[in-house]
Structures are given as structure tokens and as C-alpha cells.
Coordinates of C-alpha atoms (C1' of nucleotides) in Angstrom, one line a residue:
Chain A
M976 CA 144.6 92.0 27.6
I977 CA 145.7 94.8 29.8
F978 CA 149.1 96.4 29.9
E979 CA 150.9 97.3 33.0
G980 CA 150.5 101.0 32.4
E981 CA 146.9 100.7 31.8
A982 CA 146.6 98.6 34.8
M983 CA 148.4 101.3 36.8
I984 CA 146.0 103.9 35.4
N985 CA 143.1 101.7 36.2
M986 CA 144.4 101.1 39.7
S987 CA 144.8 104.8 40.3
S988 CA 141.4 105.5 38.9
N989 CA 140.0 102.7 41.1
N990 CA 141.7 104.3 44.1
D991 CA 140.1 107.6 43.2
E992 CA 136.8 106.0 43.0
I993 CA 137.3 104.2 46.3
E994 CA 138.4 107.4 47.9
E995 CA 135.5 109.2 46.4
T996 CA 133.2 106.4 47.6
L997 CA 134.8 106.6 51.0
N998 CA 134.5 110.3 51.0
T999 CA 130.9 110.0 50.0
E1000 CA 130.3 107.4 52.7
T1001 CA 132.0 109.6 55.3
L1002 CA 129.9 112.5 54.1
S1003 CA 126.7 110.5 54.2
M1004 CA 127.6 109.3 57.7
E1005 CA 128.3 112.8 58.7
E1006 CA 125.0 113.9 57.2
A1007 CA 123.3 111.1 58.9
Y1008 CA 124.9 112.1 62.2
V1009 CA 123.9 115.7 61.6
T1010 CA 120.4 114.6 60.8
R1011 CA 120.2 112.5 63.9
A1012 CA 121.5 115.3 65.9
K1013 CA 119.0 117.6 64.4
V1014 CA 116.2 115.2 65.1
K1015 CA 117.5 114.8 68.6
M1016 CA 117.7 118.6 69.0
E1017 CA 114.2 118.9 67.7
E1018 CA 113.0 116.3 70.2
V1019 CA 114.8 118.1 73.0
R1020 CA 113.3 121.4 71.8
K1021 CA 109.9 119.9 71.9
E1022 CA 110.5 118.4 75.3
N1023 CA 111.7 121.8 76.5
E1024 CA 108.6 123.4 75.2
R1025 CA 106.5 120.8 76.8
L1026 CA 108.3 121.3 80.1
K1027 CA 107.8 125.0 79.7
V1028 CA 104.1 124.5 79.3
T1029 CA 104.0 122.2 82.3
L1030 CA 106.0 124.7 84.3
S1031 CA 103.6 127.5 83.4
Q1032 CA 100.7 125.2 84.2
I1033 CA 102.2 124.4 87.5
M1034 CA 102.8 128.1 88.2
E1035 CA 99.3 128.8 87.2
D1036 CA 98.0 126.1 89.5
Y1037 CA 100.3 127.4 92.2
S1038 CA 99.0 131.0 92.0
F1039 CA 95.4 129.8 91.7
L1040 CA 95.7 127.6 94.8
K1041 CA 97.7 130.3 96.6
N1042 CA 94.9 132.7 96.0
Q1043 CA 92.4 130.2 97.2
F1044 CA 94.4 129.5 100.3
N1045 CA 94.9 133.2 101.0
G1046 CA 91.2 133.8 100.6
I1047 CA 90.2 131.0 102.9
T1048 CA 92.9 131.9 105.4
D1049 CA 91.5 135.5 105.4
Q1050 CA 88.0 134.2 105.8
S1051 CA 88.9 132.0 108.7
K1052 CA 90.7 134.8 110.4
K1053 CA 87.7 137.0 109.9
A1054 CA 85.4 134.3 111.2
T1055 CA 87.6 133.7 114.2
N1056 CA 87.7 137.4 114.9
L1057 CA 84.0 137.8 114.5
A1058 CA 83.4 134.9 116.8
S1059 CA 85.7 136.2 119.5
M1060 CA 84.6 139.8 119.1
A1061 CA 80.9 139.6 118.4
G1062 CA 78.2 137.8 120.3
S1063 CA 76.6 134.5 119.5
D1064 CA 74.5 136.1 116.8
E1065 CA 77.5 136.1 114.5
E1066 CA 78.5 132.6 115.4
S1067 CA 76.4 131.1 112.8
E1068 CA 78.8 132.5 110.3
L1069 CA 81.7 130.6 111.7
V1070 CA 82.2 127.7 109.6
C1071 CA 84.0 124.8 111.3
L1072 CA 85.6 122.4 108.9
S1073 CA 87.4 120.2 111.4
L1074 CA 86.2 116.6 111.5
G1075 CA 85.8 116.8 115.2
R1076 CA 89.3 118.0 115.8
F1077 CA 90.1 120.7 118.3
S1078 CA 93.1 121.6 120.2
G1079 CA 91.8 120.2 123.5
P1080 CA 88.9 118.6 125.3
R1081 CA 87.7 121.9 126.6
E1082 CA 87.8 123.5 123.2
E1083 CA 86.1 120.5 121.8
K1084 CA 83.3 120.6 124.4
K1085 CA 82.9 124.3 123.7
M1086 CA 82.6 123.8 120.1
M1087 CA 80.1 121.0 120.5
N1088 CA 78.0 123.2 122.7
K1089 CA 78.3 126.0 120.2
R1090 CA 77.2 123.6 117.5
K1091 CA 74.4 122.3 119.4
T1092 CA 73.2 125.8 120.2
L1093 CA 73.3 126.6 116.6
E1094 CA 71.5 123.5 115.6
N1095 CA 68.8 124.1 118.0
G1096 CA 68.3 127.5 116.6
N1097 CA 68.2 126.1 113.1
K1098 CA 71.1 128.4 112.3
L1099 CA 73.3 125.7 111.0
D1100 CA 72.2 124.2 107.8
G1101 CA 73.6 120.7 107.7
I1102 CA 77.2 121.4 106.8
E1103 CA 79.5 122.2 109.5
L1104 CA 82.8 121.7 107.9
G1105 CA 84.5 124.4 109.7
L1106 CA 87.9 125.7 108.8
N1107 CA 89.4 124.3 111.9
S1108 CA 90.9 127.6 112.5
C1109 CA 90.6 126.7 116.1
H1110 CA 94.0 125.4 115.9
P1111 CA 96.8 127.8 115.2
D1112 CA 99.0 125.3 113.5
N1113 CA 97.0 123.3 111.1
S1114 CA 99.9 121.5 109.6
I1115 CA 100.4 119.6 112.7
E1116 CA 97.1 118.0 112.5
V1117 CA 98.1 115.8 109.6
S1118 CA 99.6 113.2 111.9
R1119 CA 97.1 113.4 114.6
N1120 CA 95.1 110.3 113.6
N1121 CA 98.2 108.3 113.6
L1122 CA 99.3 109.7 116.9
D1123 CA 96.0 108.9 118.4
E1124 CA 96.1 105.4 117.2
S1125 CA 99.5 104.8 118.7
K1126 CA 98.4 106.3 121.9
E1127 CA 95.2 104.3 122.2
E1128 CA 97.0 101.1 121.3
G1129 CA 99.7 101.6 123.8
S1130 CA 100.0 97.9 124.3
N1131 CA 101.4 97.6 120.9
D1132 CA 104.9 98.6 121.7
V1133 CA 106.5 98.1 118.3
R1134 CA 104.0 100.3 116.5
S1135 CA 103.9 103.0 119.1
S1136 CA 107.6 103.3 119.2
T1137 CA 108.0 103.5 115.5
K1138 CA 105.2 106.0 115.2
H1139 CA 106.4 108.1 118.1
S1140 CA 109.8 108.2 116.7
R1141 CA 108.4 109.4 113.4
I1142 CA 106.3 112.1 114.7
G1143 CA 108.5 113.3 117.5
D1144 CA 107.3 116.5 119.2
D1145 CA 103.8 116.2 118.0
E1146 CA 103.2 113.8 120.7
I1147 CA 102.8 116.6 123.2
L1148 CA 100.0 118.0 121.0
Q1149 CA 98.4 114.6 120.8
Q1150 CA 98.1 114.4 124.5
N1151 CA 95.8 117.3 124.3
N1152 CA 93.8 115.8 121.5
P1153 CA 91.1 113.3 122.4
M1154 CA 90.3 112.6 118.7
K1155 CA 89.4 109.0 118.2
K1156 CA 90.7 106.6 115.6
P1157 CA 89.5 107.3 112.1
R1158 CA 87.3 104.6 110.6
V1159 CA 86.5 103.3 107.3
S1160 CA 83.1 101.9 106.5
V1161 CA 82.6 99.7 103.5
R1162 CA 79.1 99.2 102.3
A1163 CA 78.7 96.2 100.1
Q1164 CA 76.0 93.8 99.0
C1165 CA 76.8 90.6 100.8
N1166 CA 74.6 87.6 101.6
T1167 CA 77.0 86.0 104.0
Q1168 CA 77.6 86.8 107.6
T1169 CA 80.7 88.8 106.9
M1170 CA 82.3 90.2 103.8
H1171 CA 85.4 88.1 102.9
D1172 CA 88.3 90.5 102.8
G1173 CA 91.1 88.1 102.9
C1174 CA 92.0 88.7 106.5
Q1175 CA 91.5 86.4 109.5
W1176 CA 89.1 87.6 112.1
R1177 CA 87.9 86.4 115.4
K1178 CA 84.6 87.5 116.8
Y1179 CA 84.8 88.9 120.3
G1180 CA 81.5 90.5 120.9
Q1181 CA 78.1 91.3 119.6
K1182 CA 75.7 94.0 120.5
I1183 CA 72.4 95.5 119.5
A1184 CA 73.2 99.0 118.6
K1185 CA 70.7 101.7 119.0
G1186 CA 68.7 102.5 115.8
N1187 CA 69.3 99.2 114.2
P1188 CA 67.7 95.9 115.3
C1189 CA 70.4 94.0 113.5
P1190 CA 73.1 93.0 115.9
R1191 CA 76.5 94.5 115.4
A1192 CA 79.4 92.0 115.5
Y1193 CA 82.8 92.9 116.7
Y1194 CA 85.8 91.2 115.2
R1195 CA 89.6 91.5 115.8
C1196 CA 92.4 90.5 113.5
T1197 CA 93.9 87.2 114.4
V1198 CA 96.8 87.1 111.9
S1199 CA 99.0 88.6 114.6
P1200 CA 98.2 88.6 118.3
S1201 CA 99.2 92.2 118.7
C1202 CA 97.3 93.4 115.6
P1203 CA 95.2 96.3 116.7
V1204 CA 92.8 96.2 113.8
R1205 CA 89.1 95.9 114.7
K1206 CA 86.2 95.3 112.5
Q1207 CA 82.5 95.9 113.1
V1208 CA 79.9 94.2 110.9
Q1209 CA 76.3 95.2 110.8
R1210 CA 73.5 94.8 108.3
C1211 CA 71.9 97.9 106.9
I1212 CA 68.6 98.5 108.4
D1213 CA 67.0 99.6 105.2
D1214 CA 68.5 96.9 103.0
M1215 CA 69.4 93.6 104.7
S1216 CA 71.4 92.6 101.7
V1217 CA 73.8 95.4 102.4
L1218 CA 76.6 94.7 104.8
I1219 CA 78.3 97.6 106.5
T1220 CA 81.8 96.7 107.6
T1221 CA 83.7 99.2 109.6
Y1222 CA 87.4 99.0 110.0
K1223 CA 89.5 100.6 112.7
G1224 CA 93.2 100.8 112.9
A1225 CA 96.0 99.5 110.7
H1226 CA 97.5 96.1 110.5
N1227 CA 101.0 95.8 112.0
H1228 CA 101.9 92.6 110.1
P1229 CA 102.4 91.6 106.5
L1230 CA 99.2 90.7 104.7
Q1231 CA 98.3 88.3 102.1
P1232 CA 97.8 89.9 98.7
S1233 CA 94.1 89.3 98.9
A1234 CA 93.8 91.0 102.3
A1235 CA 96.3 93.7 101.3
A1236 CA 93.9 95.1 98.7
M1237 CA 91.2 95.8 101.2
A1238 CA 93.6 96.9 103.9
S1239 CA 95.2 99.2 101.5
T1240 CA 91.9 100.6 100.5
T1241 CA 90.7 101.2 104.0
S1242 CA 94.0 102.5 105.3
S1243 CA 94.3 104.7 102.3
A1244 CA 90.9 106.0 103.0
V1245 CA 91.9 106.8 106.5
A1246 CA 94.9 108.6 105.1
M1247 CA 92.7 110.5 102.8
L1248 CA 90.5 111.3 105.8
S1249 CA 93.5 112.4 107.7
C1250 CA 94.5 114.9 105.1
G1251 CA 91.0 115.9 104.5
S1252 CA 90.4 116.6 108.2
T1253 CA 93.2 118.9 108.5
T1254 CA 93.5 122.3 107.0
S1255 CA 92.1 122.0 103.7
T1256 CA 88.8 120.3 104.1
S1257 CA 87.3 123.5 103.2
C1258 CA 88.6 123.4 99.7
L1259 CA 86.9 120.1 99.2
T1260 CA 83.6 121.5 100.1
G1261 CA 83.9 123.2 96.8
Y1262 CA 83.8 120.0 95.0
N1263 CA 80.7 118.1 94.7
F1264 CA 81.2 115.2 92.4
S1265 CA 77.7 113.9 93.0
T1266 CA 76.1 114.4 89.7
A1267 CA 75.7 110.8 88.9
S1268 CA 74.5 108.0 91.1
N1269 CA 76.3 105.3 89.2
F1270 CA 79.5 105.5 91.0
P1271 CA 81.0 104.4 94.3
R1272 CA 80.8 107.1 96.8
A1273 CA 83.4 108.1 99.3
T1274 CA 81.6 110.0 102.1
F1275 CA 83.4 111.7 104.9
S1276 CA 81.8 112.1 108.2
S1277 CA 82.6 112.7 111.8
S1278 CA 80.5 110.5 114.1
Q1279 CA 80.9 111.5 117.7
S1280 CA 84.4 112.6 117.1
H1281 CA 85.0 109.5 115.1
P1282 CA 86.1 110.6 111.6
T1283 CA 84.7 108.2 109.2
V1284 CA 85.2 107.4 105.5
V1285 CA 82.3 105.5 103.9
L1286 CA 83.1 103.6 100.7
D1287 CA 79.9 102.7 99.1
L1288 CA 80.4 99.6 96.9
T1289 CA 76.8 98.9 96.5
P1290 CA 75.3 99.0 93.0
P1291 CA 74.0 102.4 91.7
N1292 CA 70.4 101.8 92.7
H1293 CA 71.5 101.3 96.3
H1294 CA 72.8 104.8 96.5
S1295 CA 70.2 106.7 98.4
N1296 CA 69.6 108.6 101.5
R1297 CA 69.4 105.5 103.6
L1298 CA 73.1 105.9 103.9
S1299 CA 72.5 108.8 106.1
S1300 CA 69.7 107.2 108.0
T1301 CA 71.6 104.1 109.0
L1302 CA 75.2 104.8 109.2
F1303 CA 74.8 108.1 110.8
S1304 CA 71.9 107.3 113.0
N1305 CA 74.0 108.2 115.9
T1306 CA 75.8 111.0 114.4
R1307 CA 75.3 114.2 116.1
S1308 CA 76.9 116.2 113.4
S1309 CA 75.4 116.3 110.0
P1310 CA 76.2 113.5 107.6
T1311 CA 76.2 116.0 104.9
S1312 CA 79.9 116.2 104.4
L1313 CA 82.1 115.4 101.5
N1314 CA 80.5 113.5 98.7
F1315 CA 82.3 112.9 95.6
S1316 CA 80.8 110.4 93.2
S1317 CA 81.4 111.1 89.7
N1318 CA 80.1 110.7 86.2
F1319 CA 83.0 108.7 85.1
P1320 CA 85.3 109.3 83.4
T1321 CA 84.5 112.9 82.8
I1322 CA 85.0 114.6 86.0
N1323 CA 81.9 116.6 86.4
T1324 CA 82.3 119.4 88.9
T1325 CA 79.4 121.2 90.2
T1326 CA 79.3 123.7 93.0
T1327 CA 77.8 123.5 96.4
M1328 CA 79.3 126.2 98.5
A1329 CA 82.6 127.5 97.3
P1330 CA 83.2 128.6 93.7
P1331 CA 83.5 125.8 91.3
H1332 CA 86.9 124.6 90.3
S1333 CA 85.8 123.2 87.0
Q1334 CA 87.7 125.8 85.3
H1335 CA 90.8 124.9 87.2
P1336 CA 93.5 123.9 84.8
L1337 CA 94.0 120.7 86.6
F1338 CA 90.5 119.7 86.1
S1339 CA 90.4 120.8 82.6
G1340 CA 93.3 118.6 82.1
V1341 CA 91.5 115.7 83.7
Q1342 CA 88.6 116.2 81.5
K1343 CA 90.7 116.3 78.4
Q1344 CA 92.6 113.3 79.5
A1345 CA 89.7 111.2 80.5
G1346 CA 86.7 112.2 78.6
N1347 CA 87.4 111.7 75.0
D1348 CA 85.3 108.7 74.2
Q1349 CA 81.7 108.9 75.2
N1350 CA 81.0 105.3 74.5
I1351 CA 83.9 104.1 76.8
A1352 CA 82.7 106.5 79.4
A1353 CA 79.2 105.1 79.3
A1354 CA 80.5 101.6 79.4
I1355 CA 82.8 102.2 82.3
A1356 CA 80.0 104.1 84.2
H1357 CA 77.9 101.0 84.0
D1358 CA 80.6 98.5 84.9
L1359 CA 80.3 97.8 88.6
S1360 CA 83.7 96.4 89.0
F1361 CA 85.2 99.6 87.7
Q1362 CA 83.1 101.6 89.9
S1363 CA 84.5 99.9 92.9
A1364 CA 87.9 99.8 91.3
L1365 CA 87.8 103.6 91.3
A1366 CA 86.9 103.7 94.9
A1367 CA 89.9 101.6 95.8
A1368 CA 92.2 103.3 93.3
F1369 CA 91.1 106.6 94.6
A1370 CA 92.0 105.7 98.1
S1371 CA 95.3 104.0 97.1
I1372 CA 96.5 107.0 95.2
V1373 CA 95.8 109.4 97.9
A1374 CA 97.8 107.3 100.3
K1375 CA 100.6 107.3 97.8
N1376 CA 100.4 111.0 97.4
N1377 CA 100.3 111.4 101.1
N1378 CA 103.4 109.4 101.5
V1379 CA 105.2 111.5 99.0
N1380 CA 103.8 114.9 99.8
G1381 CA 102.2 114.6 103.1
A1382 CA 105.3 115.2 105.2
R1383 CA 106.2 118.4 103.5
S1384 CA 102.9 119.6 102.2
S1385 CA 100.2 121.2 104.1
G1386 CA 97.2 123.3 103.4
M1387 CA 95.4 124.1 100.3
N1388 CA 98.0 123.5 97.7
F1389 CA 98.6 120.0 98.8
H1390 CA 95.0 119.2 99.0
H1391 CA 94.0 120.7 95.7
Q1392 CA 96.8 119.0 93.8
N1393 CA 96.3 115.8 95.7
F1394 CA 92.6 115.7 95.1
A1395 CA 92.8 116.7 91.5
Q1396 CA 95.6 114.3 90.8
T1397 CA 93.9 111.5 92.6
T1398 CA 90.8 111.9 90.7
S1399 CA 92.7 112.2 87.5
N1400 CA 94.9 109.2 88.1
A1401 CA 92.0 107.0 89.4
S1402 CA 90.0 107.8 86.3
V1403 CA 92.9 107.1 84.0
G1404 CA 93.7 103.9 85.9
C1405 CA 90.3 102.5 85.6
A1406 CA 89.9 103.7 82.0
A1407 CA 93.2 102.0 81.2
S1408 CA 91.9 98.8 82.7
F1409 CA 88.8 99.1 80.6
M1410 CA 90.9 99.8 77.6
S1411 CA 93.1 96.8 78.3
R1412 CA 90.0 94.6 78.1
F1413 CA 89.7 95.6 74.6
G1414 CA 93.3 94.9 73.8
Q1415 CA 94.7 98.3 74.3
P1416 CA 98.0 98.4 76.2
M1417 CA 98.5 100.3 79.4
N1418 CA 101.5 101.2 81.3
S1419 CA 102.6 99.3 84.4
Q1420 CA 101.5 102.0 86.8
Q1421 CA 98.0 102.0 85.4
H1422 CA 98.0 98.2 85.4
N1423 CA 99.1 98.0 89.1
L1424 CA 96.6 100.6 90.1
T1425 CA 93.7 98.9 88.4
L1426 CA 94.7 95.5 89.5
A1427 CA 94.8 96.4 93.1
A1428 CA 91.5 98.2 92.9
S1429 CA 89.9 95.4 91.1
K1430 CA 91.1 92.9 93.6
T1431 CA 89.3 94.8 96.3
R1432 CA 86.1 94.6 94.4
A1433 CA 86.7 91.0 93.7
M1434 CA 87.1 90.3 97.4
S1435 CA 83.8 92.0 98.2
L1436 CA 82.1 89.9 95.6
A1437 CA 83.7 86.7 96.4
D1438 CA 81.0 85.5 98.8
E1439 CA 78.4 86.1 96.3
G1440 CA 80.1 83.8 93.8
E1441 CA 81.1 86.4 91.4
H1442 CA 84.5 86.0 89.9
L1443 CA 86.5 88.6 88.3
S1444 CA 89.5 87.5 86.3
L1445 CA 92.3 89.6 87.6
Chain B
dC121 C1' 91.1 69.3 123.0
dG122 C1' 91.7 73.5 120.7
dA123 C1' 89.7 77.2 118.1
dG124 C1' 86.0 79.9 117.5
dT125 C1' 81.4 81.8 119.0
dT126 C1' 78.0 83.4 122.3
dT127 C1' 76.5 86.3 125.8
dG128 C1' 76.2 88.7 130.1
dA129 C1' 79.1 91.7 132.8
dC130 C1' 82.0 95.4 132.9
dC131 C1' 84.4 99.7 131.5
dT132 C1' 84.5 104.2 129.4
dG133 C1' 83.0 108.3 127.3
dC134 C1' 79.5 111.5 126.7
dG135 C1' 75.2 114.2 127.4
dC136 C1' 72.0 115.9 130.5
Chain C
dG152 C1' 76.4 112.4 139.4
dC153 C1' 73.5 109.6 136.8
dG154 C1' 72.0 107.1 132.8
dC155 C1' 72.8 105.7 128.2
dA156 C1' 75.3 103.7 124.5
dG157 C1' 79.4 101.9 122.5
dG158 C1' 83.0 98.9 123.0
dT159 C1' 85.6 95.1 125.3
dC160 C1' 86.3 91.2 128.4
dA161 C1' 86.0 86.6 129.7
dA162 C1' 83.5 82.5 131.1
dA163 C1' 80.6 79.2 129.1
dC164 C1' 79.4 76.9 125.2
dT165 C1' 79.7 74.7 120.5
dC166 C1' 81.9 72.5 116.8
dG167 C1' 85.2 69.8 114.2

DNA sequence: CGAGTTTGACCTGCGC
DNA sequence: GCGCAGGTCAAACTCG
């Protein structure tokens, strides 16, 4: 039995307890809040540090690339001065990196004559990737291929008008530039007449080209009557199982997903060529990713002023010198141009001309990022689908980068970053795809990248009855 | 009959 | 200016 007073006391003590409990709860809530805040602050602090590191890395890259750029600019200036001041004896030292691009027909003819003279005298040893210092404003040249395309395809009013409006004053420059449309050649093993690429083509001609008894077939895109895209199909003289498909131009109509993969690959390769043929091709000569033969190769060349990207999707044992002997049979300039196949996923950089960039922070990052697991590396390196996936991914990313950076970037910085990032991303994308096969998750960007790339490969294999589950 | 292919003629650019 | 080679045109032909 409890008395009222007792009850009162009990009540008051209960109140105290409740209050105490409440206080304790408030305290613990505050503590929790503080703890959370602390954790958050710690996270922010870490993020801040990470950003600092990134910033310093970027600054490091910037200064590195700036030095490179300055060095090359100085060299090109010296070379130009030497060429203008000294006689033809010194001309062999003039390195010309332009993929057939000069400021005008006369200059081009001059340069061709110079080159020929040098070649005849055995003074030029294969590589003639000059600095294109012939043109005072290199940055302008980025859009030249596009310009040229729109000019050549004047019948296509829509495309020309949009392109012209985009490029504006550069049109004047283009009028002086006879550079032809960039091309993308795809080498792939194919037993059928043409490689199925998801697009509709109509044959409009066939011709026996010099140096190859196999007839070359000419196709045009029939999806849209005004589509300027042309395709040439020819068997490789050294290996009849290899089909060389050369694409010219860009589709001016929406494409089916299956065709978009290939179109994206080729147009991206053109974009890559466009940027590579501008100011900074020279920097690429420093990269020779050709240590392994088990990888798709992207080769750049200028064939009779046709800048060409060759994507080699043939299996590793098909990578040989025949590429030069067939594709470049009519090439006056040396096919020895840019050759970056890679020992995937570790980006293996060796030197050919310029100092190696393997110590470049970007590449060290790439190596760290991609080269942790030797087994995975070996597996990927032997997976043909991933080899071609990289080729497509490689090109796709470059195009993406070009869209983002191309307008405002020019010169070495852009190219170094672009190239390094491309290589890195492509490697990571393919690696991610590989990992996903083994149940590892990957992010959406990596997924999209790999998916698009794999589609391209799947299309090229479709006629041979191979099926990749995408 | 329409769509696609074949094939000789023609055009253009380039080297000599 | 001429010849060569690449690229395109268009009439004839083939096929479903």
C-alpha cells in the first residue's frame, strides 16, 4: 500500500529519473550529432586532401606538359629557321608531323617535293611526322577535316550549313586547304563479301586497284539518300580472309544501335586522327605502345593526303608487316606513323624518338590503376573480344574528350591528357567488363563504354557466326 | 517491277 | 600536257 506522500515522493523521483533520462538522451543525441559531424569533417578533410593531391598532380602534369610543349615549340621554331636560312642540307633535320596538312596547295606541293627529294637521298628515315610548323596557327587545324568534309559534300546542305555555322571564320582557311577527308580502315577477318556493320549499303562501283588483284568495291550508305558516307571493301592481298573496310565521312541521320557502334568507332577514330594531325602529333611519336602483338592496333597514316586511321581487329597472329604492304601500297609517305598497341592492361611505354613518358605521372597512374592483377591482365590480353573492345573504346573516348576539350584545347596539353586519359579509361573500361564477367560490379560509365565497344566487335564477328552476349 | 549489282565510261587529281 | 590511278556515274543486267 502506498501513501499519498510516498506517492508524491515517488512521482517526483520518477520525474527526476525521466528528466535525467531525457537529459542523458539529449546528451547522447548531441554526442551522436557531434560524432557524426566529426566523421563528416574527417571525410571532408580526407576529400580535401585527396583534392589537394589531385590538384598538385594536375599542376605537375601541367608543368610537365608545358615544358614539353615549350621544348617542341622551340624545336619547331629552330627547324623552321634552319630550313629557311640554311640550304637543303639542313632540311633533313626538319621534322614534319602534319598528316599531309599544309596551309595551301603550293605549300603542300613544295613540301611533297622536299619530302621526295629527301627520300631519294635516303635522308628521311621512314618517319616524317613533322611538326606542322608550316602553319602559323595550329589550333585552327583541329576543325579542318570537318571543314573539308562539308566542303566536299556541298550537296548536303543541312550538314554543310550546320558545320559552317559551327566553325565560322575557319571556312576561309579551309578554302586554302586541299586536305581530303579522313578515313578509317577496319581490318577484320571476314569470310563474307562485306563485313556486317549494321548499316545499309548499296554498291555503286567496283575497280581493280593497283597493287591488289582483289577488286575494290565501293558502297554508299542508303539509310538516307543524302548520307555522304562511303565505304570501300577490299580483301587483303596477303590474307584473303582479312577484309579491309574503309569508311569515309559521317552519317547525317540517326543510326540503329548496331550500326551506331561501328559508326561511333570510325567517326571517333576520325576525330582522334583530327586531333592527332594537328599540333601535337609530335608528342605522340614519343609513345610507342607496340610492345605486344596481342592487341588491336590503331595506326595513323597519311595516304596521298588522305589521313587514315587503321583499326586492326584481326587476331594477334595477323599483326604483321603485311599491313604496310597492302594498305599502304599506294602510300607515298611512310606507313611508319603512330602505332600504339599495348600489353594490356599495363600500359607499357617504350621510346622511339622522343623521351619516354613512362615516368609521366599520368601514366604511372594508369599503370597503378590497371596493372594490379597479372592473371587478369593475361586473360584480357588473350581475349579477342576485349582486344577489339579496347580499339572501339579507345576511339569512343577520344571523341568524347574531343567534344569536351577539343573546342577550347589545343596543342600538347590537350593531347597528352587526352591520350593518357583515353588509354587509361579504355583500359579500365575493358578491365571492368572483364571483371563483370566474374561477378564484379562496375559503374555505369564503364559499363556503357565496354558495351559499346563490345558491340562493335560483335558486329564484325557476326558474319562468322560468332556470338557475343552483350 | 523495283531494288540492287555489274561494268564500262567518265571525271578528277596528281606525278612526271 | 599527258598518262595513270582512284573514284563516281549511269545504263544494262539480275534477282526476288
